[in-house]
Amino acid sequence: MPQLNTTPWLMILIFTWFVFLIFILPKVMTYIFPNEPTLKNKKTFMPWTWNWPWY
Amino acid sequence: MMLNYFDQFASPIFLGVPLIALALTLPWLLFPTPSTRWLSNRLTSTQGMFISTFTQQLLLPVNKGGHKWALILISLMIFLVSLNMLGLMPYTFTPTTQLSMNLGLATPLWLATVIMGLHNQPTHALSHLLPEGTPTFLIPILIIIETISLIIRPLALGVRLTANLTAGHLLIQLIATAALVLLPLMPTVAFFTMILLFFLTLLEIAVAMIQAYVFVLLLSLYLQENI
């Protein structure tokens, strides 16, 4: 099975994580989910939106 | 050197460029980065809906400390689903058939959950090694078995994805070859083989999505245990 040939394994590992961290993570992070705008006469405070919490 | 059916999984190099590099970098053109506009186009809205629904579903059983893993788990899901699905098209290369890539994704993430669990709440993390209600005389052997099952998790994660996709691609190729060869000899049998190939392709589309989901779901499960 050619997948078991360990020669390209390090490059594939490094390249996969590189693409994953550099291209995809920022793309997903820019997705924001804003709330529907609330009316002025409503007394409720603004609820919290999902902002990809980091801590 | 005769070409065998496994050679489709050897990463081809064309004009000095390994095609796995193209297969890994180009799919993200299908995912436009959303702008800060409130109303975006249909593709961005659809992807945003998928991401928000999936995040909610995945993080439902995870407590608040695990929510910081949302970004990496969702990105991983999008990564794996798009690579798997695009690999089903003819003449494409599926990077997720490479054991190196799947092990490379599974091992660091699993190890991160284990290290976090052992560092923050070591007693709670170690308590998973002994299921509740075991008879006393079975305790030593069960701890050994549970430790082995813990160590084998990243291997299982990686090999599960690799094997499912590799087997699927191989089956498609075998049955397609059979249909092609049978066409001049026994057209009726070739016709039924084509129907089988059609259903197999539908199954492979489902498998592509399910295997990516299972990978991410299991990682979230390991996270639940340790966070």
mmCIF file of C-alpha atoms in Angstrom:
data_model
loop_
_atom_site.group_PDB
_atom_site.id
_atom_site.type_symbol
_atom_site.label_atom_id
_atom_site.label_comp_id
_atom_site.label_asym_id
_atom_site.label_seq_id
_atom_site.Cartn_x
_atom_site.Cartn_y
_atom_site.Cartn_z
ATOM 1 C CA MET A 1 0.000 0.000 0.000
ATOM 2 C CA PRO A 2 1.626 3.267 -1.039
ATOM 3 C CA GLN A 3 0.207 5.064 1.981
ATOM 4 C CA LEU A 4 2.601 3.066 4.165
ATOM 5 C CA ASN A 5 5.682 4.445 2.431
ATOM 6 C CA THR A 6 7.019 6.775 5.121
ATOM 7 C CA THR A 7 9.109 9.012 2.836
ATOM 8 C CA PRO A 8 6.541 11.812 2.322
ATOM 9 C CA TRP A 9 4.990 11.500 5.783
ATOM 10 C CA LEU A 10 6.756 14.467 7.394
ATOM 11 C CA MET A 11 6.048 16.797 4.451
ATOM 12 C CA ILE A 12 2.387 15.750 4.330
ATOM 13 C CA LEU A 13 2.059 16.330 8.089
ATOM 14 C CA ILE A 14 3.668 19.774 7.960
ATOM 15 C CA PHE A 15 1.778 20.836 4.841
ATOM 16 C CA THR A 16 -1.602 19.648 6.158
ATOM 17 C CA TRP A 17 -1.262 21.569 9.416
ATOM 18 C CA PHE A 18 0.051 24.590 7.511
ATOM 19 C CA VAL A 19 -2.991 24.656 5.212
ATOM 20 C CA PHE A 20 -5.324 23.940 8.111
ATOM 21 C CA LEU A 21 -3.990 26.696 10.351
ATOM 22 C CA ILE A 22 -3.239 29.363 7.743
ATOM 23 C CA PHE A 23 -6.177 29.024 5.333
ATOM 24 C CA ILE A 24 -9.118 27.401 7.037
ATOM 25 C CA LEU A 25 -9.031 28.670 10.627
ATOM 26 C CA PRO A 26 -9.154 32.382 9.618
ATOM 27 C CA LYS A 27 -11.933 31.646 7.119
ATOM 28 C CA VAL A 28 -14.127 30.030 9.750
ATOM 29 C CA MET A 29 -13.249 32.689 12.338
ATOM 30 C CA THR A 30 -14.644 35.471 10.118
ATOM 31 C CA TYR A 31 -18.110 33.904 10.222
ATOM 32 C CA ILE A 32 -20.127 36.013 12.625
ATOM 33 C CA PHE A 33 -23.732 35.418 13.590
ATOM 34 C CA PRO A 34 -25.272 38.788 14.440
ATOM 35 C CA ASN A 35 -28.622 38.978 16.210
ATOM 36 C CA GLU A 36 -31.791 40.336 14.702
ATOM 37 C CA PRO A 37 -31.961 44.077 15.432
ATOM 38 C CA THR A 38 -34.049 44.840 18.556
ATOM 39 C CA LEU A 39 -36.723 47.513 18.622
ATOM 40 C CA LYS A 40 -36.036 50.788 20.440
ATOM 41 C CA ASN A 41 -38.956 50.391 22.871
ATOM 42 C CA LYS A 42 -37.735 46.992 24.108
ATOM 43 C CA LYS A 43 -36.123 47.119 27.537
ATOM 44 C CA THR A 44 -34.057 43.930 27.123
ATOM 45 C CA PHE A 45 -30.263 44.163 27.040
ATOM 46 C CA MET A 46 -28.254 42.945 24.061
ATOM 47 C CA PRO A 47 -27.688 39.189 24.179
ATOM 48 C CA TRP A 48 -24.264 37.768 23.590
ATOM 49 C CA THR A 49 -23.426 36.459 20.084
ATOM 50 C CA TRP A 50 -21.153 33.576 19.245
ATOM 51 C CA ASN A 51 -17.702 35.017 18.698
ATOM 52 C CA TRP A 52 -15.615 31.816 18.587
ATOM 53 C CA PRO A 53 -14.513 32.058 22.230
ATOM 54 C CA TRP A 54 -10.823 31.654 22.736
ATOM 55 C CA TYR A 55 -10.572 31.524 26.532
ATOM 56 C CA MET B 1 6.221 -2.234 -13.557
ATOM 57 C CA MET B 2 2.542 -3.195 -13.690
ATOM 58 C CA LEU B 3 0.089 -0.685 -12.340
ATOM 59 C CA ASN B 4 -2.062 -2.133 -9.557
ATOM 60 C CA TYR B 5 -5.224 -0.783 -7.977
ATOM 61 C CA PHE B 6 -3.370 0.652 -4.991
ATOM 62 C CA ASP B 7 -1.298 2.997 -7.130
ATOM 63 C CA GLN B 8 -4.129 5.524 -7.213
ATOM 64 C CA PHE B 9 -3.201 6.353 -3.612
ATOM 65 C CA ALA B 10 0.460 7.130 -4.304
ATOM 66 C CA SER B 11 0.685 10.913 -4.397
ATOM 67 C CA PRO B 12 1.405 11.775 -8.031
ATOM 68 C CA ILE B 13 3.926 14.437 -8.986
ATOM 69 C CA PHE B 14 3.149 16.421 -12.142
ATOM 70 C CA LEU B 15 5.665 18.954 -13.523
ATOM 71 C CA GLY B 16 7.529 18.849 -10.204
ATOM 72 C CA VAL B 17 4.417 19.734 -8.166
ATOM 73 C CA PRO B 18 3.081 17.034 -5.858
ATOM 74 C CA LEU B 19 -0.653 16.919 -6.531
ATOM 75 C CA ILE B 20 -1.420 16.499 -2.838
ATOM 76 C CA ALA B 21 -0.298 20.125 -2.476
ATOM 77 C CA LEU B 22 -2.906 21.222 -5.020
ATOM 78 C CA ALA B 23 -5.544 18.944 -3.504
ATOM 79 C CA LEU B 24 -4.931 20.539 -0.120
ATOM 80 C CA THR B 25 -4.759 24.202 -1.166
ATOM 81 C CA LEU B 26 -7.402 24.611 -3.910
ATOM 82 C CA PRO B 27 -10.661 23.422 -2.239
ATOM 83 C CA TRP B 28 -10.775 26.537 -0.039
ATOM 84 C CA LEU B 29 -11.618 28.634 -3.105
ATOM 85 C CA LEU B 30 -15.106 27.138 -2.712
ATOM 86 C CA PHE B 31 -15.483 28.781 0.689
ATOM 87 C CA PRO B 32 -15.670 32.571 0.305
ATOM 88 C CA THR B 33 -14.527 34.552 3.323
ATOM 89 C CA PRO B 34 -17.536 36.468 4.625
ATOM 90 C CA SER B 35 -17.307 40.255 4.751
ATOM 91 C CA THR B 36 -18.563 42.406 7.613
ATOM 92 C CA ARG B 37 -21.763 43.163 5.668
ATOM 93 C CA TRP B 38 -24.879 42.062 7.488
ATOM 94 C CA LEU B 39 -26.408 40.553 4.332
ATOM 95 C CA SER B 40 -24.086 38.403 2.267
ATOM 96 C CA ASN B 41 -24.578 36.213 -0.799
ATOM 97 C CA ARG B 42 -26.330 32.843 -0.839
ATOM 98 C CA LEU B 43 -23.185 30.738 -0.644
ATOM 99 C CA THR B 44 -21.859 32.577 2.400
ATOM 100 C CA SER B 45 -25.270 32.448 4.088
ATOM 101 C CA THR B 46 -25.582 28.699 3.446
ATOM 102 C CA GLN B 47 -22.124 28.005 4.790
ATOM 103 C CA GLY B 48 -22.773 30.276 7.786
ATOM 104 C CA MET B 49 -25.979 28.381 8.522
ATOM 105 C CA PHE B 50 -24.155 25.060 8.295
ATOM 106 C CA ILE B 51 -21.379 26.283 10.569
ATOM 107 C CA SER B 52 -23.687 27.713 13.232
ATOM 108 C CA THR B 53 -25.992 24.649 13.267
ATOM 109 C CA PHE B 54 -23.089 22.259 13.395
ATOM 110 C CA THR B 55 -21.305 24.216 16.144
ATOM 111 C CA GLN B 56 -24.454 24.197 18.241
ATOM 112 C CA GLN B 57 -24.991 20.457 17.754
ATOM 113 C CA LEU B 58 -21.389 19.520 18.400
ATOM 114 C CA LEU B 59 -20.932 21.640 21.514
ATOM 115 C CA LEU B 60 -24.269 20.718 23.100
ATOM 116 C CA PRO B 61 -22.851 18.077 25.459
ATOM 117 C CA VAL B 62 -19.583 19.935 26.087
ATOM 118 C CA ASN B 63 -19.315 22.220 29.109
ATOM 119 C CA LYS B 64 -18.230 25.875 28.892
ATOM 120 C CA GLY B 65 -14.503 25.161 29.100
ATOM 121 C CA GLY B 66 -14.702 23.097 25.944
ATOM 122 C CA HIS B 67 -16.244 25.869 23.892
ATOM 123 C CA LYS B 68 -12.852 27.302 23.064
ATOM 124 C CA TRP B 69 -12.275 24.162 20.995
ATOM 125 C CA ALA B 70 -15.188 25.114 18.737
ATOM 126 C CA LEU B 71 -13.059 26.862 16.127
ATOM 127 C CA ILE B 72 -10.605 24.037 15.644
ATOM 128 C CA LEU B 73 -13.271 21.319 15.594
ATOM 129 C CA ILE B 74 -15.517 23.109 13.107
ATOM 130 C CA SER B 75 -12.574 23.976 10.854
ATOM 131 C CA LEU B 76 -11.531 20.333 10.994
ATOM 132 C CA MET B 77 -15.040 19.264 10.009
ATOM 133 C CA ILE B 78 -15.101 21.601 7.016
ATOM 134 C CA PHE B 79 -11.591 20.491 6.075
ATOM 135 C CA LEU B 80 -12.440 16.790 6.117
ATOM 136 C CA VAL B 81 -15.897 17.023 4.528
ATOM 137 C CA SER B 82 -14.673 19.066 1.563
ATOM 138 C CA LEU B 83 -11.594 16.895 0.995
ATOM 139 C CA ASN B 84 -13.660 13.706 1.176
ATOM 140 C CA MET B 85 -16.442 14.952 -1.084
ATOM 141 C CA LEU B 86 -14.129 16.460 -3.701
ATOM 142 C CA GLY B 87 -12.189 13.212 -3.817
ATOM 143 C CA LEU B 88 -15.220 11.397 -5.178
ATOM 144 C CA MET B 89 -14.983 13.225 -8.487
ATOM 145 C CA PRO B 90 -13.051 11.462 -11.242
ATOM 146 C CA TYR B 91 -9.338 12.171 -11.603
ATOM 147 C CA THR B 92 -9.066 13.903 -8.225
ATOM 148 C CA PHE B 93 -6.708 12.936 -5.441
ATOM 149 C CA THR B 94 -8.102 12.480 -1.937
ATOM 150 C CA PRO B 95 -5.535 13.545 0.657
ATOM 151 C CA THR B 96 -7.547 11.880 3.420
ATOM 152 C CA THR B 97 -6.638 8.463 2.007
ATOM 153 C CA GLN B 98 -3.123 9.153 3.263
ATOM 154 C CA LEU B 99 -2.568 7.571 6.665
ATOM 155 C CA SER B 100 0.086 10.201 7.383
ATOM 156 C CA MET B 101 -2.414 13.035 7.163
ATOM 157 C CA ASN B 102 -5.119 11.377 9.266
ATOM 158 C CA LEU B 103 -2.693 10.286 11.967
ATOM 159 C CA GLY B 104 -1.138 13.750 11.826
ATOM 160 C CA LEU B 105 -4.534 15.323 12.501
ATOM 161 C CA ALA B 106 -5.774 12.807 15.064
ATOM 162 C CA THR B 107 -2.699 12.369 17.277
ATOM 163 C CA PRO B 108 -2.007 15.997 18.270
ATOM 164 C CA LEU B 109 -5.660 16.714 18.970
ATOM 165 C CA TRP B 110 -6.174 13.526 21.016
ATOM 166 C CA LEU B 111 -2.911 14.146 22.876
ATOM 167 C CA ALA B 112 -4.040 17.702 23.622
ATOM 168 C CA THR B 113 -7.246 16.436 25.234
ATOM 169 C CA VAL B 114 -5.362 13.840 27.288
ATOM 170 C CA ILE B 115 -2.702 16.290 28.481
ATOM 171 C CA MET B 116 -5.331 18.891 29.362
ATOM 172 C CA GLY B 117 -7.318 16.320 31.299
ATOM 173 C CA LEU B 118 -4.322 14.997 33.202
ATOM 174 C CA HIS B 119 -3.043 18.503 33.949
ATOM 175 C CA ASN B 120 -6.257 20.195 35.063
ATOM 176 C CA GLN B 121 -8.182 17.383 36.698
ATOM 177 C CA PRO B 122 -5.939 14.304 36.968
ATOM 178 C CA THR B 123 -8.216 12.287 39.255
ATOM 179 C CA HIS B 124 -11.233 12.805 37.050
ATOM 180 C CA ALA B 125 -9.256 11.949 33.902
ATOM 181 C CA LEU B 126 -7.812 8.799 35.419
ATOM 182 C CA SER B 127 -11.197 7.721 36.754
ATOM 183 C CA HIS B 128 -12.262 6.963 33.196
ATOM 184 C CA LEU B 129 -9.896 4.019 33.269
ATOM 185 C CA LEU B 130 -12.238 2.115 35.593
ATOM 186 C CA PRO B 131 -15.918 1.877 34.649
ATOM 187 C CA GLU B 132 -18.409 2.046 37.487
ATOM 188 C CA GLY B 133 -19.691 -1.186 38.942
ATOM 189 C CA THR B 134 -16.849 -3.503 37.954
ATOM 190 C CA PRO B 135 -16.396 -6.570 40.152
ATOM 191 C CA THR B 136 -13.301 -6.219 42.373
ATOM 192 C CA PHE B 137 -11.387 -9.153 40.915
ATOM 193 C CA LEU B 138 -11.673 -7.694 37.405
ATOM 194 C CA ILE B 139 -10.213 -4.289 38.333
ATOM 195 C CA PRO B 140 -6.524 -4.888 37.445
ATOM 196 C CA ILE B 141 -7.218 -6.438 34.076
ATOM 197 C CA LEU B 142 -9.826 -3.821 33.227
ATOM 198 C CA ILE B 143 -7.443 -0.956 33.987
ATOM 199 C CA ILE B 144 -4.919 -2.492 31.607
ATOM 200 C CA ILE B 145 -7.576 -2.906 28.931
ATOM 201 C CA GLU B 146 -8.862 0.644 29.357
ATOM 202 C CA THR B 147 -5.317 2.048 29.185
ATOM 203 C CA ILE B 148 -4.686 0.167 25.967
ATOM 204 C CA SER B 149 -7.959 1.448 24.559
ATOM 205 C CA LEU B 150 -6.951 4.980 25.525
ATOM 206 C CA ILE B 151 -3.550 4.693 23.810
ATOM 207 C CA ILE B 152 -5.064 3.184 20.697
ATOM 208 C CA ARG B 153 -7.552 6.050 20.172
ATOM 209 C CA PRO B 154 -5.465 8.226 17.820
ATOM 210 C CA LEU B 155 -4.493 5.178 15.785
ATOM 211 C CA ALA B 156 -8.133 4.157 15.533
ATOM 212 C CA LEU B 157 -9.212 7.659 14.528
ATOM 213 C CA GLY B 158 -6.599 7.896 11.784
ATOM 214 C CA VAL B 159 -6.960 4.385 10.452
ATOM 215 C CA ARG B 160 -10.779 4.530 10.479
ATOM 216 C CA LEU B 161 -10.831 7.527 8.143
ATOM 217 C CA THR B 162 -8.029 6.199 5.934
ATOM 218 C CA ALA B 163 -9.482 2.716 5.615
ATOM 219 C CA ASN B 164 -13.024 3.861 4.901
ATOM 220 C CA LEU B 165 -11.996 6.222 2.157
ATOM 221 C CA THR B 166 -9.379 3.926 0.652
ATOM 222 C CA ALA B 167 -11.794 0.991 0.588
ATOM 223 C CA GLY B 168 -14.504 3.138 -0.965
ATOM 224 C CA HIS B 169 -12.264 4.400 -3.726
ATOM 225 C CA LEU B 170 -10.951 0.919 -4.425
ATOM 226 C CA LEU B 171 -14.475 -0.526 -4.632
ATOM 227 C CA ILE B 172 -15.570 2.187 -7.025
ATOM 228 C CA GLN B 173 -12.566 1.546 -9.224
ATOM 229 C CA LEU B 174 -13.039 -2.245 -9.196
ATOM 230 C CA ILE B 175 -16.740 -2.160 -10.015
ATOM 231 C CA ALA B 176 -16.235 0.511 -12.686
ATOM 232 C CA THR B 177 -13.551 -1.654 -14.287
ATOM 233 C CA ALA B 178 -15.890 -4.632 -14.150
ATOM 234 C CA ALA B 179 -18.689 -2.666 -15.816
ATOM 235 C CA LEU B 180 -16.334 -1.417 -18.516
ATOM 236 C CA VAL B 181 -14.903 -4.853 -19.262
ATOM 237 C CA LEU B 182 -18.326 -6.521 -19.291
ATOM 238 C CA LEU B 183 -19.873 -3.958 -21.646
ATOM 239 C CA PRO B 184 -18.874 -5.622 -24.971
ATOM 240 C CA LEU B 185 -19.206 -9.175 -23.564
ATOM 241 C CA MET B 186 -22.421 -9.249 -21.501
ATOM 242 C CA PRO B 187 -24.267 -5.908 -21.819
ATOM 243 C CA THR B 188 -27.100 -6.866 -19.449
ATOM 244 C CA VAL B 189 -24.720 -7.804 -16.662
ATOM 245 C CA ALA B 190 -22.793 -4.597 -17.385
ATOM 246 C CA PHE B 191 -26.033 -2.671 -17.013
ATOM 247 C CA PHE B 192 -26.702 -4.167 -13.588
ATOM 248 C CA THR B 193 -23.093 -3.477 -12.624
ATOM 249 C CA MET B 194 -23.632 0.163 -13.601
ATOM 250 C CA ILE B 195 -26.701 0.306 -11.333
ATOM 251 C CA LEU B 196 -24.587 -1.192 -8.537
ATOM 252 C CA LEU B 197 -21.914 1.421 -9.241
ATOM 253 C CA PHE B 198 -24.518 4.178 -9.013
ATOM 254 C CA PHE B 199 -25.695 3.029 -5.590
ATOM 255 C CA LEU B 200 -22.119 2.513 -4.466
ATOM 256 C CA THR B 201 -21.301 6.104 -5.414
ATOM 257 C CA LEU B 202 -24.293 7.300 -3.382
ATOM 258 C CA LEU B 203 -23.012 5.230 -0.459
ATOM 259 C CA GLU B 204 -19.549 6.723 -0.848
ATOM 260 C CA ILE B 205 -20.966 10.239 -0.738
ATOM 261 C CA ALA B 206 -22.687 9.338 2.517
ATOM 262 C CA VAL B 207 -19.539 7.667 3.862
ATOM 263 C CA ALA B 208 -17.466 10.731 3.001
ATOM 264 C CA MET B 209 -19.680 12.960 5.114
ATOM 265 C CA ILE B 210 -20.254 10.453 7.905
ATOM 266 C CA GLN B 211 -16.583 9.592 8.384
ATOM 267 C CA ALA B 212 -15.624 13.252 8.656
ATOM 268 C CA TYR B 213 -18.440 13.750 11.174
ATOM 269 C CA VAL B 214 -17.407 10.676 13.184
ATOM 270 C CA PHE B 215 -13.805 11.915 13.351
ATOM 271 C CA VAL B 216 -14.847 15.282 14.758
ATOM 272 C CA LEU B 217 -17.533 13.788 17.003
ATOM 273 C CA LEU B 218 -15.095 11.358 18.608
ATOM 274 C CA LEU B 219 -12.625 14.171 19.223
ATOM 275 C CA SER B 220 -15.381 16.179 20.917
ATOM 276 C CA LEU B 221 -16.203 13.082 22.994
ATOM 277 C CA TYR B 222 -12.601 12.754 24.106
ATOM 278 C CA LEU B 223 -12.719 16.449 24.911
ATOM 279 C CA GLN B 224 -15.857 15.999 27.039
ATOM 280 C CA GLU B 225 -14.144 13.371 29.119
ATOM 281 C CA ASN B 226 -11.151 15.522 29.859
ATOM 282 C CA ILE B 227 -12.281 19.132 30.050
#
